Amino acid sequence: MATDRLSVIFSALADPTRRAILARLADGDATVTELAEPFDISLPAISRHLKVLEQAGLITRSRTAQWRSSSLNPEPLREATAWMERYRRHWDASFDRLDAHLRRIQAQAPQTTNDPQ
Amino acid sequence: MATDRLSVIFSALADPTRRAILARLADGDATVTELAEPFDISLPAISRHLKVLEQAGLITRSRTAQWRSSSLNPEPLREATAWMERYRRHWDASFDRLDAHLRRIQAQAPQTTNDPQ
DNA sequence: CCTACATTTAACGCATCGGCTAATTAACGA
DNA sequence: TCGTTAATTAGCCGATGCGTTAAATGTAGG
């Protein structure tokens, strides 16, 4: 069923290997072999993790000769965070004040109003 | 494998029904039957969704007579957000400035330093 | 005690996930 | 053109996820 965007993003983040890959990519682009190096799993497995991350929009990939470089695309993290932000007032007492403050400096989008997922 | 805390949290959030349940609970506690009402799925299915949410720490449950009330516990969302925040600098150009500002007003925990997952 | 109501547990089916090895594709370079 | 290296695809397997229906459990109340 996981057909909606947020489900795809959260599913992608649910795997520790994939999160570790994202962490690695935060330090710079890397090829599949480079990304596989720290792990005990096979190259095809890494390849499929990358496919999952790509489909979630969390990485983009480019090809140079026979190497496929992956780079981090954190935009979906922003989406996921945006969803969670709706609950921030429940955990952070001073959220409202801070939020208002942030919006003032940032002049962000007019606030996500009411999409239930 | 999903044995680490973040994996459990993200897995719980990966299902749209569970996210909708959380959204509902943001408006106040509810019983299993009340939570099931908007959905086309069986009560046992909802019951298991609640179990998943509970194991992720996203809800807590209390029993009054034969009713089990669920209430939102957003603390894990804070954890998940904390993980994502590490990438914020990649998507938000003005993050560093804002982050510093936030830390100044909030006097938060001394900043997550270096846990790779 | 017996019934009704709320919820969970059991047992099943089916799809997806995450791993593997083997085979294939793609590009380079001698 | 042939061999090497990089990466993906194919096919398999066991585990898990999410749904179902039927049965069991727990609690209140006549």
Tab-separated table of C-alpha atoms (C1' of nucleotides) in Angstrom:
chain	number	residue	atom	x	y	z
A	1	MET	CA	0.000	0.000	0.000
A	2	ALA	CA	2.862	2.349	0.752
A	3	THR	CA	2.093	4.367	-2.338
A	4	ASP	CA	1.975	7.849	-0.878
A	5	ARG	CA	5.098	9.926	-0.731
A	6	LEU	CA	5.508	10.105	3.031
A	7	SER	CA	5.192	6.349	3.381
A	8	VAL	CA	7.900	5.846	0.797
A	9	ILE	CA	10.156	8.309	2.580
A	10	PHE	CA	9.617	6.864	6.035
A	11	SER	CA	10.035	3.320	4.729
A	12	ALA	CA	13.319	4.291	3.164
A	13	LEU	CA	14.477	5.762	6.472
A	14	ALA	CA	13.363	2.714	8.435
A	15	ASP	CA	16.406	0.697	7.426
A	16	PRO	CA	19.630	1.323	9.380
A	17	THR	CA	21.845	0.516	6.406
A	18	ARG	CA	20.071	3.124	4.333
A	19	ARG	CA	20.344	5.713	7.095
A	20	ALA	CA	24.037	4.966	7.346
A	21	ILE	CA	24.348	5.441	3.599
A	22	LEU	CA	22.679	8.827	3.892
A	23	ALA	CA	25.031	9.729	6.718
A	24	ARG	CA	27.966	8.798	4.551
A	25	LEU	CA	26.640	10.833	1.647
A	26	ALA	CA	26.355	13.853	3.879
A	27	ASP	CA	30.135	13.966	3.739
A	28	GLY	CA	30.163	13.927	-0.037
A	29	ASP	CA	29.192	11.937	-3.084
A	30	ALA	CA	30.296	8.331	-3.398
A	31	THR	CA	30.170	5.415	-5.791
A	32	VAL	CA	28.331	2.187	-5.091
A	33	THR	CA	31.517	0.339	-4.209
A	34	GLU	CA	32.600	3.106	-1.883
A	35	LEU	CA	29.239	3.077	-0.176
A	36	ALA	CA	29.292	-0.680	0.174
A	37	GLU	CA	32.720	-0.786	1.744
A	38	PRO	CA	31.739	-0.297	5.433
A	39	PHE	CA	29.063	-2.995	5.293
A	40	ASP	CA	29.111	-6.745	5.449
A	41	ILE	CA	26.505	-7.123	2.776
A	42	SER	CA	26.833	-7.808	-0.910
A	43	LEU	CA	27.060	-5.213	-3.640
A	44	PRO	CA	23.678	-6.119	-5.123
A	45	ALA	CA	22.100	-5.506	-1.745
A	46	ILE	CA	23.656	-2.047	-1.594
A	47	SER	CA	22.548	-1.434	-5.131
A	48	ARG	CA	18.978	-2.091	-4.159
A	49	HIS	CA	19.206	0.084	-1.070
A	50	LEU	CA	20.320	2.869	-3.348
A	51	LYS	CA	17.371	2.219	-5.595
A	52	VAL	CA	15.039	2.554	-2.630
A	53	LEU	CA	16.701	5.795	-1.569
A	54	GLU	CA	16.485	7.097	-5.103
A	55	GLN	CA	12.802	6.281	-5.387
A	56	ALA	CA	12.208	8.093	-2.130
A	57	GLY	CA	14.000	11.058	-3.654
A	58	LEU	CA	16.612	10.984	-0.911
A	59	ILE	CA	19.497	10.629	-3.335
A	60	THR	CA	20.133	11.496	-6.929
A	61	ARG	CA	22.527	9.602	-9.118
A	62	SER	CA	24.833	10.479	-11.918
A	63	ARG	CA	26.992	8.358	-14.148
A	64	THR	CA	30.593	9.030	-15.049
A	65	ALA	CA	32.076	6.285	-17.157
A	66	GLN	CA	31.324	3.054	-15.326
A	67	TRP	CA	30.916	4.690	-11.945
A	68	ARG	CA	27.569	5.757	-10.600
A	69	SER	CA	27.882	8.502	-8.097
A	70	SER	CA	25.177	9.092	-5.530
A	71	SER	CA	24.544	12.404	-3.883
A	72	LEU	CA	22.325	13.344	-1.008
A	73	ASN	CA	19.047	15.058	-1.699
A	74	PRO	CA	17.656	16.076	1.666
A	75	GLU	CA	14.462	17.590	0.331
A	76	PRO	CA	12.305	14.597	1.400
A	77	LEU	CA	13.680	14.976	4.910
A	78	ARG	CA	12.216	18.424	4.877
A	79	GLU	CA	8.851	16.937	3.944
A	80	ALA	CA	9.056	14.330	6.667
A	81	THR	CA	10.069	16.936	9.175
A	82	ALA	CA	7.226	19.154	8.057
A	83	TRP	CA	4.788	16.374	8.843
A	84	MET	CA	6.287	15.850	12.282
A	85	GLU	CA	6.356	19.544	13.005
A	86	ARG	CA	2.615	19.448	13.380
A	87	TYR	CA	3.168	17.556	16.608
A	88	ARG	CA	5.920	19.721	17.890
A	89	ARG	CA	3.582	21.731	20.055
A	90	HIS	CA	2.842	18.504	21.871
A	91	TRP	CA	6.384	17.951	22.911
A	92	ASP	CA	7.955	21.372	23.026
A	93	ALA	CA	6.334	23.810	25.382
A	94	SER	CA	8.124	26.783	23.954
A	95	PHE	CA	7.416	25.707	20.387
A	96	ASP	CA	4.732	28.212	19.665
A	97	ARG	CA	6.895	31.142	20.581
A	98	LEU	CA	9.857	29.782	18.660
A	99	ASP	CA	7.756	28.852	15.685
A	100	ALA	CA	6.325	32.283	15.431
A	101	HIS	CA	9.795	33.680	15.703
A	102	LEU	CA	11.124	31.421	12.979
A	103	ARG	CA	8.353	32.288	10.645
A	104	ARG	CA	9.066	35.934	11.171
A	105	ILE	CA	12.724	35.665	10.207
A	106	GLN	CA	12.295	33.044	7.559
A	107	ALA	CA	9.142	34.193	5.806
A	108	GLN	CA	8.402	30.580	5.053
A	109	ALA	CA	5.459	29.024	3.251
A	110	PRO	CA	2.116	30.064	4.798
A	111	GLN	CA	2.096	27.043	7.164
A	112	THR	CA	0.763	23.585	6.408
A	113	THR	CA	-2.826	23.811	7.420
A	114	ASN	CA	-4.797	20.611	7.369
A	115	ASP	CA	-3.652	17.601	5.339
A	116	PRO	CA	-4.395	14.592	7.527
A	117	GLN	CA	-1.393	12.556	6.445
B	1	MET	CA	16.468	-6.510	11.532
B	2	ALA	CA	14.733	-3.261	12.541
B	3	THR	CA	15.864	-3.649	16.135
B	4	ASP	CA	17.191	-0.181	16.799
B	5	ARG	CA	14.938	2.504	18.098
B	6	LEU	CA	14.979	4.810	15.083
B	7	SER	CA	14.101	1.953	12.741
B	8	VAL	CA	11.144	1.044	14.890
B	9	ILE	CA	9.983	4.642	14.935
B	10	PHE	CA	10.354	5.194	11.211
B	11	SER	CA	8.711	1.860	10.434
B	12	ALA	CA	5.770	2.835	12.595
B	13	LEU	CA	5.473	6.119	10.723
B	14	ALA	CA	5.735	4.437	7.330
B	15	ASP	CA	2.120	3.308	7.378
B	16	PRO	CA	-0.547	5.855	6.383
B	17	THR	CA	-3.155	4.330	8.655
B	18	ARG	CA	-0.858	4.694	11.624
B	19	ARG	CA	-0.036	8.283	10.729
B	20	ALA	CA	-3.741	9.012	10.485
B	21	ILE	CA	-4.235	7.472	13.901
B	22	LEU	CA	-1.560	9.739	15.315
B	23	ALA	CA	-3.211	12.702	13.678
B	24	ARG	CA	-6.495	11.742	15.262
B	25	LEU	CA	-4.871	11.359	18.660
B	26	ALA	CA	-3.421	14.834	18.388
B	27	ASP	CA	-6.974	16.045	18.919
B	28	GLY	CA	-7.386	13.983	22.070
B	29	ASP	CA	-7.398	10.461	23.455
B	30	ALA	CA	-9.608	7.832	21.882
B	31	THR	CA	-10.614	4.211	22.287
B	32	VAL	CA	-9.828	1.486	19.782
B	33	THR	CA	-13.326	1.522	18.376
B	34	GLU	CA	-13.288	5.276	18.003
B	35	LEU	CA	-9.937	5.117	16.253
B	36	ALA	CA	-11.145	2.380	13.926
B	37	GLU	CA	-14.265	4.231	12.869
B	38	PRO	CA	-12.822	6.275	9.954
B	39	PHE	CA	-11.160	3.251	8.366
B	40	ASP	CA	-12.354	0.406	6.226
B	41	ILE	CA	-10.250	-2.145	7.993
B	42	SER	CA	-11.131	-4.574	10.733
B	43	LEU	CA	-10.812	-3.947	14.440
B	44	PRO	CA	-8.045	-6.515	14.886
B	45	ALA	CA	-6.030	-4.702	12.244
B	46	ILE	CA	-6.404	-1.439	14.134
B	47	SER	CA	-5.514	-3.206	17.339
B	48	ARG	CA	-2.251	-4.306	15.825
B	49	HIS	CA	-1.507	-0.874	14.430
B	50	LEU	CA	-1.890	0.431	17.957
B	51	LYS	CA	0.477	-2.210	19.208
B	52	VAL	CA	3.071	-1.087	16.680
B	53	LEU	CA	2.612	2.542	17.694
B	54	GLU	CA	2.894	1.590	21.337
B	55	GLN	CA	6.084	-0.373	20.776
B	56	ALA	CA	7.519	2.605	18.972
B	57	GLY	CA	6.622	4.678	22.006
B	58	LEU	CA	4.392	6.916	19.928
B	59	ILE	CA	1.331	6.246	22.037
B	60	THR	CA	0.657	5.209	25.591
B	61	ARG	CA	-2.404	3.278	26.611
B	62	SER	CA	-4.583	3.192	29.671
B	63	ARG	CA	-7.469	0.975	30.577
B	64	THR	CA	-10.760	2.122	32.005
B	65	ALA	CA	-13.215	-0.709	32.396
B	66	GLN	CA	-13.302	-2.482	29.073
B	67	TRP	CA	-12.096	0.497	27.094
B	68	ARG	CA	-8.473	1.073	26.242
B	69	SER	CA	-7.703	4.662	25.658
B	70	SER	CA	-4.719	5.677	23.561
B	71	SER	CA	-2.937	8.952	23.925
B	72	LEU	CA	-0.269	10.527	21.818
B	73	ASN	CA	3.313	10.453	23.010
B	74	PRO	CA	5.281	12.613	20.582
B	75	GLU	CA	8.649	12.055	22.198
B	76	PRO	CA	9.817	9.602	19.506
B	77	LEU	CA	8.987	12.214	16.906
B	78	ARG	CA	11.467	14.429	18.626
B	79	GLU	CA	14.071	11.680	18.277
B	80	ALA	CA	13.303	11.165	14.619
B	81	THR	CA	13.423	14.884	14.004
B	82	ALA	CA	16.702	15.100	15.867
B	83	TRP	CA	18.179	12.569	13.473
B	84	MET	CA	16.938	14.473	10.447
B	85	GLU	CA	18.120	17.774	11.806
B	86	ARG	CA	21.650	16.690	11.123
B	87	TYR	CA	20.873	17.106	7.453
B	88	ARG	CA	19.089	20.379	7.820
B	89	ARG	CA	22.176	22.308	6.868
B	90	HIS	CA	22.028	20.562	3.532
B	91	TRP	CA	18.605	21.854	2.699
B	92	ASP	CA	18.279	25.065	4.579
B	93	ALA	CA	20.838	27.682	3.730
B	94	SER	CA	19.990	29.823	6.698
B	95	PHE	CA	19.964	26.864	9.051
B	96	ASP	CA	23.214	27.562	10.759
B	97	ARG	CA	22.191	31.036	11.741
B	98	LEU	CA	18.784	29.876	12.913
B	99	ASP	CA	20.193	26.903	14.711
B	100	ALA	CA	22.608	29.004	16.642
B	101	HIS	CA	19.809	31.369	17.463
B	102	LEU	CA	17.564	28.547	18.660
B	103	ARG	CA	20.229	27.098	20.838
B	104	ARG	CA	20.778	30.451	22.402
B	105	ILE	CA	17.157	30.943	23.408
B	106	GLN	CA	16.467	27.331	24.191
B	107	ALA	CA	19.598	26.239	26.037
B	108	GLN	CA	18.936	22.757	24.740
B	109	ALA	CA	20.910	19.567	25.225
B	110	PRO	CA	24.563	19.990	24.206
B	111	GLN	CA	23.880	18.921	20.597
B	112	THR	CA	23.975	15.411	19.157
B	113	THR	CA	27.562	14.995	18.167
B	114	ASN	CA	28.409	11.945	16.174
B	115	ASP	CA	26.185	8.849	16.232
B	116	PRO	CA	26.172	7.522	12.671
B	117	GLN	CA	22.616	6.271	12.755
C	1	DC	C1'	-23.838	-16.538	36.707
C	2	DC	C1'	-24.738	-15.055	32.241
C	3	DT	C1'	-24.889	-11.845	28.671
C	4	DA	C1'	-23.128	-7.952	26.231
C	5	DC	C1'	-19.585	-5.152	24.725
C	6	DA	C1'	-14.545	-3.891	23.862
C	7	DT	C1'	-10.469	-5.597	22.662
C	8	DT	C1'	-6.923	-8.926	21.792
C	9	DT	C1'	-4.989	-13.368	20.160
C	10	DA	C1'	-4.694	-17.176	16.858
C	11	DA	C1'	-4.264	-18.864	12.454
C	12	DC	C1'	-4.127	-18.114	7.894
C	13	DG	C1'	-2.916	-15.889	2.996
C	14	DC	C1'	-0.496	-12.963	0.255
C	15	DA	C1'	2.794	-9.299	-0.851
C	16	DT	C1'	6.969	-7.097	0.132
C	17	DC	C1'	11.611	-6.829	2.072
C	18	DG	C1'	16.347	-7.809	2.574
C	19	DG	C1'	19.756	-10.940	2.023
C	20	DC	C1'	22.324	-14.257	-1.148
C	21	DT	C1'	24.713	-16.096	-5.702
C	22	DA	C1'	24.952	-16.187	-10.609
C	23	DA	C1'	24.380	-13.923	-14.759
C	24	DT	C1'	24.057	-9.696	-17.403
C	25	DT	C1'	24.944	-4.985	-18.919
C	26	DA	C1'	27.978	-0.977	-19.553
C	27	DA	C1'	32.126	1.428	-20.199
C	28	DC	C1'	37.012	1.782	-20.332
C	29	DG	C1'	41.523	0.663	-21.889
C	30	DA	C1'	45.250	-2.390	-23.733
D	1	DT	C1'	38.302	-7.163	-29.925
D	2	DC	C1'	39.069	-8.904	-25.472
D	3	DG	C1'	39.586	-8.555	-20.709
D	4	DT	C1'	38.704	-5.836	-16.546
D	5	DT	C1'	36.073	-3.267	-13.548
D	6	DA	C1'	31.504	-1.248	-11.936
D	7	DA	C1'	27.003	-1.892	-11.279
D	8	DT	C1'	22.509	-3.895	-12.067
D	9	DT	C1'	19.153	-7.606	-12.892
D	10	DA	C1'	17.314	-12.266	-12.195
D	11	DG	C1'	15.988	-15.857	-9.379
D	12	DC	C1'	15.782	-17.794	-5.028
D	13	DC	C1'	14.820	-17.966	0.120
D	14	DG	C1'	13.307	-16.933	4.798
D	15	DA	C1'	11.284	-13.271	7.609
D	16	DT	C1'	8.094	-9.711	8.234
D	17	DG	C1'	3.975	-6.758	7.331
D	18	DC	C1'	-0.756	-6.098	6.810
D	19	DG	C1'	-5.059	-7.756	5.961
D	20	DT	C1'	-8.747	-11.239	6.925
D	21	DT	C1'	-12.160	-14.250	10.013
D	22	DA	C1'	-12.917	-16.936	14.140
D	23	DA	C1'	-12.037	-17.668	18.813
D	24	DA	C1'	-10.593	-16.074	23.335
D	25	DT	C1'	-10.188	-12.705	27.019
D	26	DG	C1'	-11.686	-9.069	30.231
D	27	DT	C1'	-14.899	-6.171	32.410
D	28	DA	C1'	-19.476	-4.370	33.624
D	29	DG	C1'	-24.025	-5.090	34.998
D	30	DG	C1'	-28.586	-7.336	35.157
